[in-house]
PDB file of C-alpha atoms in Angstrom:
ATOM      1  CA  GLY A 903       1.473 -39.509  18.481  1.00 62.00           C
ATOM      2  CA  GLN A 904       3.569 -36.872  20.169  1.00 78.00           C
ATOM      3  CA  ASN A 905       2.059 -33.605  21.397  1.00 90.00           C
ATOM      4  CA  ILE A 906       4.280 -30.746  22.506  1.00 94.00           C
ATOM      5  CA  ASP A 907       2.727 -27.341  23.190  1.00 96.00           C
ATOM      6  CA  GLN A 908       4.330 -23.977  23.767  1.00 97.00           C
ATOM      7  CA  PRO A 909       3.103 -20.398  23.244  1.00 97.00           C
ATOM      8  CA  THR A 910       3.578 -18.939  19.783  1.00 96.00           C
ATOM      9  CA  GLU A 911       4.918 -15.525  20.745  1.00 97.00           C
ATOM     10  CA  MET A 912       6.110 -13.559  23.766  1.00 97.00           C
ATOM     11  CA  THR A 913       7.337  -9.990  24.112  1.00 97.00           C
ATOM     12  CA  ALA A 914       9.442  -8.568  26.931  1.00 96.00           C
ATOM     13  CA  THR A 915      11.570  -5.548  27.758  1.00 97.00           C
ATOM     14  CA  GLU A 916      15.356  -5.494  27.833  1.00 97.00           C
ATOM     15  CA  GLY A 917      16.595  -6.405  31.314  1.00 97.00           C
ATOM     16  CA  ALA A 918      13.378  -8.189  32.258  1.00 97.00           C
ATOM     17  CA  ILE A 919      12.622 -11.882  32.852  1.00 97.00           C
ATOM     18  CA  VAL A 920      10.565 -14.112  30.574  1.00 97.00           C
ATOM     19  CA  GLN A 921       9.301 -17.657  31.239  1.00 98.00           C
ATOM     20  CA  ILE A 922       8.461 -19.922  28.298  1.00 98.00           C
ATOM     21  CA  ASN A 923       6.245 -22.866  29.212  1.00 98.00           C
ATOM     22  CA  CYS A 924       6.164 -26.217  27.463  1.00 98.00           C
ATOM     23  CA  THR A 925       3.730 -29.074  28.058  1.00 97.00           C
ATOM     24  CA  TYR A 926       4.114 -32.479  26.484  1.00 96.00           C
ATOM     25  CA  GLN A 927       2.367 -35.797  25.989  1.00 93.00           C
ATOM     26  CA  THR A 928       4.652 -38.338  24.366  1.00 86.00           C
ATOM     27  CA  SER A 929       4.810 -42.117  24.027  1.00 83.00           C
ATOM     28  CA  GLY A 930       8.148 -42.221  25.827  1.00 86.00           C
ATOM     29  CA  PHE A 931      10.477 -39.895  27.663  1.00 90.00           C
ATOM     30  CA  ASN A 932      14.266 -39.837  27.784  1.00 89.00           C
ATOM     31  CA  GLY A 933      14.773 -36.148  28.441  1.00 92.00           C
ATOM     32  CA  LEU A 934      13.654 -32.624  27.542  1.00 95.00           C
ATOM     33  CA  PHE A 935      15.718 -30.111  25.604  1.00 95.00           C
ATOM     34  CA  TRP A 936      15.578 -26.421  24.888  1.00 97.00           C
ATOM     35  CA  TYR A 937      17.152 -24.970  21.740  1.00 96.00           C
ATOM     36  CA  GLN A 938      17.524 -21.380  20.578  1.00 97.00           C
ATOM     37  CA  GLN A 939      17.089 -20.541  16.905  1.00 95.00           C
ATOM     38  CA  HIS A 940      17.680 -17.177  15.270  1.00 94.00           C
ATOM     39  CA  ALA A 941      15.805 -16.589  12.021  1.00 88.00           C
ATOM     40  CA  GLY A 942      17.304 -18.511   9.103  1.00 84.00           C
ATOM     41  CA  GLU A 943      19.942 -20.140  11.277  1.00 88.00           C
ATOM     42  CA  ALA A 944      20.559 -23.516  12.882  1.00 89.00           C
ATOM     43  CA  PRO A 945      19.134 -24.275  16.343  1.00 93.00           C
ATOM     44  CA  THR A 946      21.723 -24.203  19.105  1.00 93.00           C
ATOM     45  CA  PHE A 947      21.559 -26.255  22.296  1.00 93.00           C
ATOM     46  CA  LEU A 948      20.584 -24.421  25.493  1.00 95.00           C
ATOM     47  CA  SER A 949      19.678 -26.984  28.138  1.00 94.00           C
ATOM     48  CA  TYR A 950      18.790 -30.575  28.920  1.00 93.00           C
ATOM     49  CA  ASN A 951      16.630 -31.936  31.778  1.00 95.00           C
ATOM     50  CA  VAL A 952      16.136 -35.621  32.469  1.00 93.00           C
ATOM     51  CA  LEU A 953      15.307 -35.449  36.194  1.00 95.00           C
ATOM     52  CA  ASP A 954      12.756 -33.243  37.939  1.00 97.00           C
ATOM     53  CA  GLY A 955      13.981 -29.889  39.110  1.00 97.00           C
ATOM     54  CA  LEU A 956      15.751 -26.746  38.029  1.00 97.00           C
ATOM     55  CA  GLU A 957      18.938 -26.591  35.961  1.00 94.00           C
ATOM     56  CA  GLU A 958      20.656 -23.219  35.972  1.00 94.00           C
ATOM     57  CA  LYS A 959      23.174 -22.105  33.380  1.00 90.00           C
ATOM     58  CA  GLY A 960      24.062 -18.443  33.543  1.00 94.00           C
ATOM     59  CA  ARG A 961      21.123 -16.246  32.553  1.00 96.00           C
ATOM     60  CA  PHE A 962      19.117 -19.276  31.395  1.00 96.00           C
ATOM     61  CA  SER A 963      17.409 -21.834  33.623  1.00 97.00           C
ATOM     62  CA  SER A 964      15.218 -24.796  32.733  1.00 98.00           C
ATOM     63  CA  PHE A 965      12.742 -26.658  34.926  1.00 98.00           C
ATOM     64  CA  LEU A 966      11.158 -30.074  34.506  1.00 98.00           C
ATOM     65  CA  SER A 967       8.238 -31.883  36.146  1.00 97.00           C
ATOM     66  CA  ARG A 968       7.858 -35.328  34.598  1.00 95.00           C
ATOM     67  CA  SER A 969       4.669 -36.145  36.517  1.00 95.00           C
ATOM     68  CA  LYS A 970       2.986 -33.042  35.098  1.00 96.00           C
ATOM     69  CA  GLY A 971       4.517 -33.294  31.619  1.00 96.00           C
ATOM     70  CA  TYR A 972       5.716 -29.723  32.049  1.00 96.00           C
ATOM     71  CA  SER A 973       8.853 -27.701  31.556  1.00 98.00           C
ATOM     72  CA  TYR A 974       9.781 -24.050  31.405  1.00 98.00           C
ATOM     73  CA  LEU A 975      12.740 -22.048  30.182  1.00 98.00           C
ATOM     74  CA  LEU A 976      13.526 -18.930  32.187  1.00 98.00           C
ATOM     75  CA  LEU A 977      15.489 -16.139  30.547  1.00 97.00           C
ATOM     76  CA  LYS A 978      16.816 -13.517  32.958  1.00 97.00           C
ATOM     77  CA  GLU A 979      18.352 -10.082  32.353  1.00 97.00           C
ATOM     78  CA  LEU A 980      17.052 -10.108  28.796  1.00 98.00           C
ATOM     79  CA  GLN A 981      19.295  -8.706  26.079  1.00 97.00           C
ATOM     80  CA  MET A 982      18.397  -7.666  22.553  1.00 97.00           C
ATOM     81  CA  LYS A 983      20.361 -10.639  21.201  1.00 96.00           C
ATOM     82  CA  ASP A 984      17.958 -12.977  23.026  1.00 98.00           C
ATOM     83  CA  SER A 985      15.308 -12.162  20.410  1.00 98.00           C
ATOM     84  CA  ALA A 986      14.887 -15.565  18.778  1.00 97.00           C
ATOM     85  CA  SER A 987      12.707 -18.637  18.604  1.00 96.00           C
ATOM     86  CA  TYR A 988      12.963 -21.081  21.512  1.00 97.00           C
ATOM     87  CA  LEU A 989      12.241 -24.716  20.763  1.00 96.00           C
ATOM     88  CA  CYS A 990      11.126 -27.286  23.312  1.00 96.00           C
ATOM     89  CA  ALA A 991      11.967 -30.877  22.346  1.00 95.00           C
ATOM     90  CA  VAL A 992      11.307 -34.254  23.967  1.00 94.00           C
ATOM     91  CA  LYS A 993      13.605 -37.220  23.425  1.00 90.00           C
ATOM     92  CA  TYR A 994      12.109 -40.687  23.077  1.00 85.00           C
ATOM     93  CA  ASP A 995      13.348 -43.849  21.336  1.00 78.00           C
ATOM     94  CA  TYR A 996      16.614 -42.107  20.368  1.00 75.00           C
ATOM     95  CA  LYS A 997      14.672 -39.391  18.501  1.00 83.00           C
ATOM     96  CA  LEU A 998      13.742 -35.807  19.256  1.00 87.00           C
ATOM     97  CA  SER A 999      10.222 -34.477  18.791  1.00 90.00           C
ATOM     98  CA  PHE A1000       9.975 -30.678  18.658  1.00 93.00           C
ATOM     99  CA  GLY A1001       7.318 -28.170  19.596  1.00 94.00           C
ATOM    100  CA  ALA A1002       6.478 -25.380  17.137  1.00 93.00           C
ATOM    101  CA  GLY A1003       8.702 -22.909  18.967  1.00 95.00           C
ATOM    102  CA  THR A1004       8.094 -19.667  20.851  1.00 97.00           C
ATOM    103  CA  THR A1005       9.230 -16.429  19.222  1.00 96.00           C
ATOM    104  CA  VAL A1006      10.562 -14.050  21.854  1.00 98.00           C
ATOM    105  CA  THR A1007      10.887 -10.386  20.960  1.00 97.00           C
ATOM    106  CA  VAL A1008      12.976  -8.202  23.254  1.00 97.00           C
ATOM    107  CA  ARG A1009      12.189  -4.494  23.148  1.00 96.00           C
ATOM    108  CA  ALA A1010      14.389  -1.658  24.334  1.00 94.00           C
TER     109      ALA A1010
ATOM    110  CA  ASP B  86      37.188 -26.673  12.923  1.00 61.00           C
ATOM    111  CA  GLY B  87      34.793 -29.554  13.512  1.00 70.00           C
ATOM    112  CA  GLY B  88      31.232 -29.117  12.462  1.00 93.00           C
ATOM    113  CA  ILE B  89      28.348 -30.090  10.286  1.00 95.00           C
ATOM    114  CA  THR B  90      28.006 -28.579   6.812  1.00 95.00           C
ATOM    115  CA  GLN B  91      24.936 -28.395   4.642  1.00 96.00           C
ATOM    116  CA  SER B  92      24.887 -27.351   1.015  1.00 93.00           C
ATOM    117  CA  PRO B  93      23.573 -25.574  -0.872  1.00 94.00           C
ATOM    118  CA  LYS B  94      22.062 -22.879   1.324  1.00 93.00           C
ATOM    119  CA  TYR B  95      19.322 -22.208  -1.244  1.00 95.00           C
ATOM    120  CA  LEU B  96      17.948 -24.713  -3.763  1.00 94.00           C
ATOM    121  CA  PHE B  97      15.220 -24.517  -6.359  1.00 92.00           C
ATOM    122  CA  ARG B  98      13.337 -27.488  -7.725  1.00 89.00           C
ATOM    123  CA  LYS B  99      11.339 -27.746 -10.911  1.00 89.00           C
ATOM    124  CA  GLU B 100       8.173 -29.808 -11.129  1.00 84.00           C
ATOM    125  CA  GLY B 101       8.914 -33.534 -11.445  1.00 86.00           C
ATOM    126  CA  GLN B 102      12.558 -33.113 -10.554  1.00 91.00           C
ATOM    127  CA  ASN B 103      14.548 -34.922  -7.880  1.00 94.00           C
ATOM    128  CA  VAL B 104      17.021 -32.840  -5.882  1.00 95.00           C
ATOM    129  CA  THR B 105      19.663 -33.879  -3.363  1.00 96.00           C
ATOM    130  CA  LEU B 106      20.654 -31.944  -0.265  1.00 97.00           C
ATOM    131  CA  SER B 107      24.138 -32.519   1.070  1.00 97.00           C
ATOM    132  CA  CYS B 108      25.065 -33.013   4.742  1.00 98.00           C
ATOM    133  CA  GLU B 109      28.644 -33.654   5.844  1.00 97.00           C
ATOM    134  CA  GLN B 110      30.068 -33.818   9.370  1.00 97.00           C
ATOM    135  CA  ASN B 111      33.645 -34.153  10.601  1.00 96.00           C
ATOM    136  CA  LEU B 112      32.709 -34.656  14.240  1.00 95.00           C
ATOM    137  CA  ASN B 113      33.046 -38.445  14.014  1.00 94.00           C
ATOM    138  CA  HIS B 114      29.408 -38.734  15.095  1.00 94.00           C
ATOM    139  CA  ASP B 115      27.565 -42.017  14.646  1.00 94.00           C
ATOM    140  CA  ALA B 116      24.021 -40.644  14.513  1.00 93.00           C
ATOM    141  CA  MET B 117      22.651 -38.290  11.851  1.00 95.00           C
ATOM    142  CA  TYR B 118      19.186 -36.822  11.290  1.00 95.00           C
ATOM    143  CA  TRP B 119      17.163 -34.898   8.734  1.00 97.00           C
ATOM    144  CA  TYR B 120      14.421 -32.505   9.852  1.00 96.00           C
ATOM    145  CA  ARG B 121      12.015 -30.358   7.912  1.00 96.00           C
ATOM    146  CA  GLN B 122      10.896 -26.976   9.285  1.00 94.00           C
ATOM    147  CA  ASP B 123       7.785 -25.148   8.040  1.00 93.00           C
ATOM    148  CA  PRO B 124       6.654 -21.718   9.261  1.00 86.00           C
ATOM    149  CA  GLY B 125       4.654 -21.992  12.477  1.00 80.00           C
ATOM    150  CA  GLN B 126       5.435 -25.674  12.888  1.00 83.00           C
ATOM    151  CA  GLY B 127       8.011 -27.585  14.838  1.00 85.00           C
ATOM    152  CA  LEU B 128      10.861 -29.498  13.283  1.00 92.00           C
ATOM    153  CA  ARG B 129       9.584 -32.790  11.881  1.00 94.00           C
ATOM    154  CA  LEU B 130      11.827 -35.819  11.538  1.00 94.00           C
ATOM    155  CA  ILE B 131      12.214 -37.171   7.993  1.00 97.00           C
ATOM    156  CA  TYR B 132      14.894 -39.873   8.341  1.00 97.00           C
ATOM    157  CA  TYR B 133      17.575 -40.796  10.825  1.00 95.00           C
ATOM    158  CA  SER B 134      20.616 -43.011  10.897  1.00 95.00           C
ATOM    159  CA  GLN B 135      22.080 -44.450  14.082  1.00 92.00           C
ATOM    160  CA  ILE B 136      25.133 -45.934  12.402  1.00 92.00           C
ATOM    161  CA  VAL B 137      26.740 -46.124   8.968  1.00 94.00           C
ATOM    162  CA  ASN B 138      24.928 -48.319   6.403  1.00 95.00           C
ATOM    163  CA  ASP B 139      21.710 -48.166   8.419  1.00 95.00           C
ATOM    164  CA  PHE B 140      18.813 -45.702   8.478  1.00 96.00           C
ATOM    165  CA  GLN B 141      15.164 -45.549   9.568  1.00 95.00           C
ATOM    166  CA  LYS B 142      12.100 -43.599   8.515  1.00 95.00           C
ATOM    167  CA  GLY B 143      11.015 -40.729  10.691  1.00 93.00           C
ATOM    168  CA  ASP B 144       7.549 -39.235  10.976  1.00 91.00           C
ATOM    169  CA  ILE B 145       7.297 -37.792   7.427  1.00 95.00           C
ATOM    170  CA  ALA B 146       9.504 -39.992   5.213  1.00 97.00           C
ATOM    171  CA  GLU B 147       7.142 -40.210   2.216  1.00 96.00           C
ATOM    172  CA  GLY B 148       8.632 -38.563  -0.862  1.00 96.00           C
ATOM    173  CA  TYR B 149      12.163 -38.586   0.526  1.00 97.00           C
ATOM    174  CA  SER B 150      15.121 -40.975   0.385  1.00 98.00           C
ATOM    175  CA  VAL B 151      18.517 -41.113   2.106  1.00 98.00           C
ATOM    176  CA  SER B 152      21.746 -43.085   2.108  1.00 98.00           C
ATOM    177  CA  ARG B 153      24.470 -43.555   4.718  1.00 98.00           C
ATOM    178  CA  GLU B 154      27.375 -45.120   2.856  1.00 97.00           C
ATOM    179  CA  LYS B 155      29.968 -43.133   4.789  1.00 97.00           C
ATOM    180  CA  LYS B 156      29.981 -42.150   8.441  1.00 97.00           C
ATOM    181  CA  GLU B 157      30.483 -38.480   7.646  1.00 97.00           C
ATOM    182  CA  SER B 158      27.822 -38.124   4.938  1.00 98.00           C
ATOM    183  CA  PHE B 159      24.013 -38.359   5.027  1.00 98.00           C
ATOM    184  CA  PRO B 160      22.505 -36.919   1.815  1.00 98.00           C
ATOM    185  CA  LEU B 161      18.758 -36.386   1.481  1.00 98.00           C
ATOM    186  CA  THR B 162      16.969 -36.705  -1.868  1.00 97.00           C
ATOM    187  CA  VAL B 163      13.656 -34.930  -2.284  1.00 96.00           C
ATOM    188  CA  THR B 164      11.837 -36.894  -4.961  1.00 95.00           C
ATOM    189  CA  SER B 165       9.086 -35.820  -7.345  1.00 91.00           C
ATOM    190  CA  ALA B 166       6.695 -37.788  -5.124  1.00 90.00           C
ATOM    191  CA  GLN B 167       7.029 -35.091  -2.454  1.00 91.00           C
ATOM    192  CA  LYS B 168       4.227 -32.742  -3.514  1.00 88.00           C
ATOM    193  CA  ASN B 169       4.942 -29.954  -1.059  1.00 92.00           C
ATOM    194  CA  PRO B 170       8.729 -29.757  -0.807  1.00 93.00           C
ATOM    195  CA  THR B 171       9.092 -26.051  -0.048  1.00 95.00           C
ATOM    196  CA  ALA B 172      10.621 -25.868   3.447  1.00 95.00           C
ATOM    197  CA  PHE B 173      13.774 -25.262   5.457  1.00 95.00           C
ATOM    198  CA  TYR B 174      15.719 -28.513   5.790  1.00 97.00           C
ATOM    199  CA  LEU B 175      18.018 -29.094   8.752  1.00 96.00           C
ATOM    200  CA  CYS B 176      20.579 -31.841   9.143  1.00 97.00           C
ATOM    201  CA  ALA B 177      21.840 -32.777  12.599  1.00 95.00           C
ATOM    202  CA  SER B 178      24.262 -35.195  14.183  1.00 95.00           C
ATOM    203  CA  ALA B 179      24.917 -36.662  17.628  1.00 91.00           C
ATOM    204  CA  GLU B 180      27.902 -38.518  19.020  1.00 88.00           C
ATOM    205  CA  ASP B 181      25.765 -41.631  19.326  1.00 79.00           C
ATOM    206  CA  PRO B 182      22.003 -42.352  19.358  1.00 75.00           C
ATOM    207  CA  THR B 183      21.859 -42.128  23.148  1.00 76.00           C
ATOM    208  CA  ASN B 184      23.663 -38.785  23.332  1.00 72.00           C
ATOM    209  CA  GLU B 185      21.438 -35.941  24.359  1.00 70.00           C
ATOM    210  CA  LYS B 186      22.911 -33.122  22.316  1.00 85.00           C
ATOM    211  CA  LEU B 187      22.197 -32.589  18.636  1.00 90.00           C
ATOM    212  CA  PHE B 188      24.489 -30.430  16.531  1.00 93.00           C
ATOM    213  CA  PHE B 189      22.700 -28.780  13.619  1.00 94.00           C
ATOM    214  CA  GLY B 190      23.882 -27.652  10.218  1.00 95.00           C
ATOM    215  CA  SER B 191      22.997 -24.186   8.946  1.00 93.00           C
ATOM    216  CA  GLY B 192      20.113 -25.484   6.829  1.00 95.00           C
ATOM    217  CA  THR B 193      18.998 -25.542   3.194  1.00 96.00           C
ATOM    218  CA  GLN B 194      15.978 -23.556   1.991  1.00 95.00           C
ATOM    219  CA  LEU B 195      14.269 -25.503  -0.780  1.00 95.00           C
ATOM    220  CA  SER B 196      11.744 -23.767  -3.026  1.00 94.00           C
ATOM    221  CA  VAL B 197       9.695 -24.942  -5.973  1.00 88.00           C
ATOM    222  CA  LEU B 198       9.887 -23.000  -9.236  1.00 82.00           C
TER     223      LEU B 198
END
């Protein structure tokens, strides 16, 4: 089976930095994705890593280590609108398997 | 505007009743997916279709059925055999099965009366 773990909740202050970790054990690996989901809405794509290293996209960065089965999403200069659930997902066999998501609450 | 549309946004099912959730996309995508989301759990794959007239079971297909008669449509039927249907259902599409990015619909919340 597929096992994808990430923390349930995180809280941070506006303007701060938060790092959301994701560890995975899957039967195959074709890439790792991060999605953002606001309550009651559709997930939206944030980032995609297929090779080891850091991918930076504005205030968001994502890191991957395939040998360690580990990724993190880094959110910088937090804004109130960043309060949402962040989903880690691993692609294998043309399918995506999702973690349970990390709810990030940004406080003023 | 191109996108993926799910309807209805809210749906109620009576005991022993089958209900069908609609998913339509005008993105000309080959691949389509149905996920179920429960509180505190990740999205779980119900069914997926890599191309029109073909579909495969996902991880939790029991109690569900799908069809893919048209490229733009991938309806999901929740049958009476699904004993715990209350959940948020998300439809998604991708340009092709190898494409990394999924586009999601806005979801349907299904509840049992």
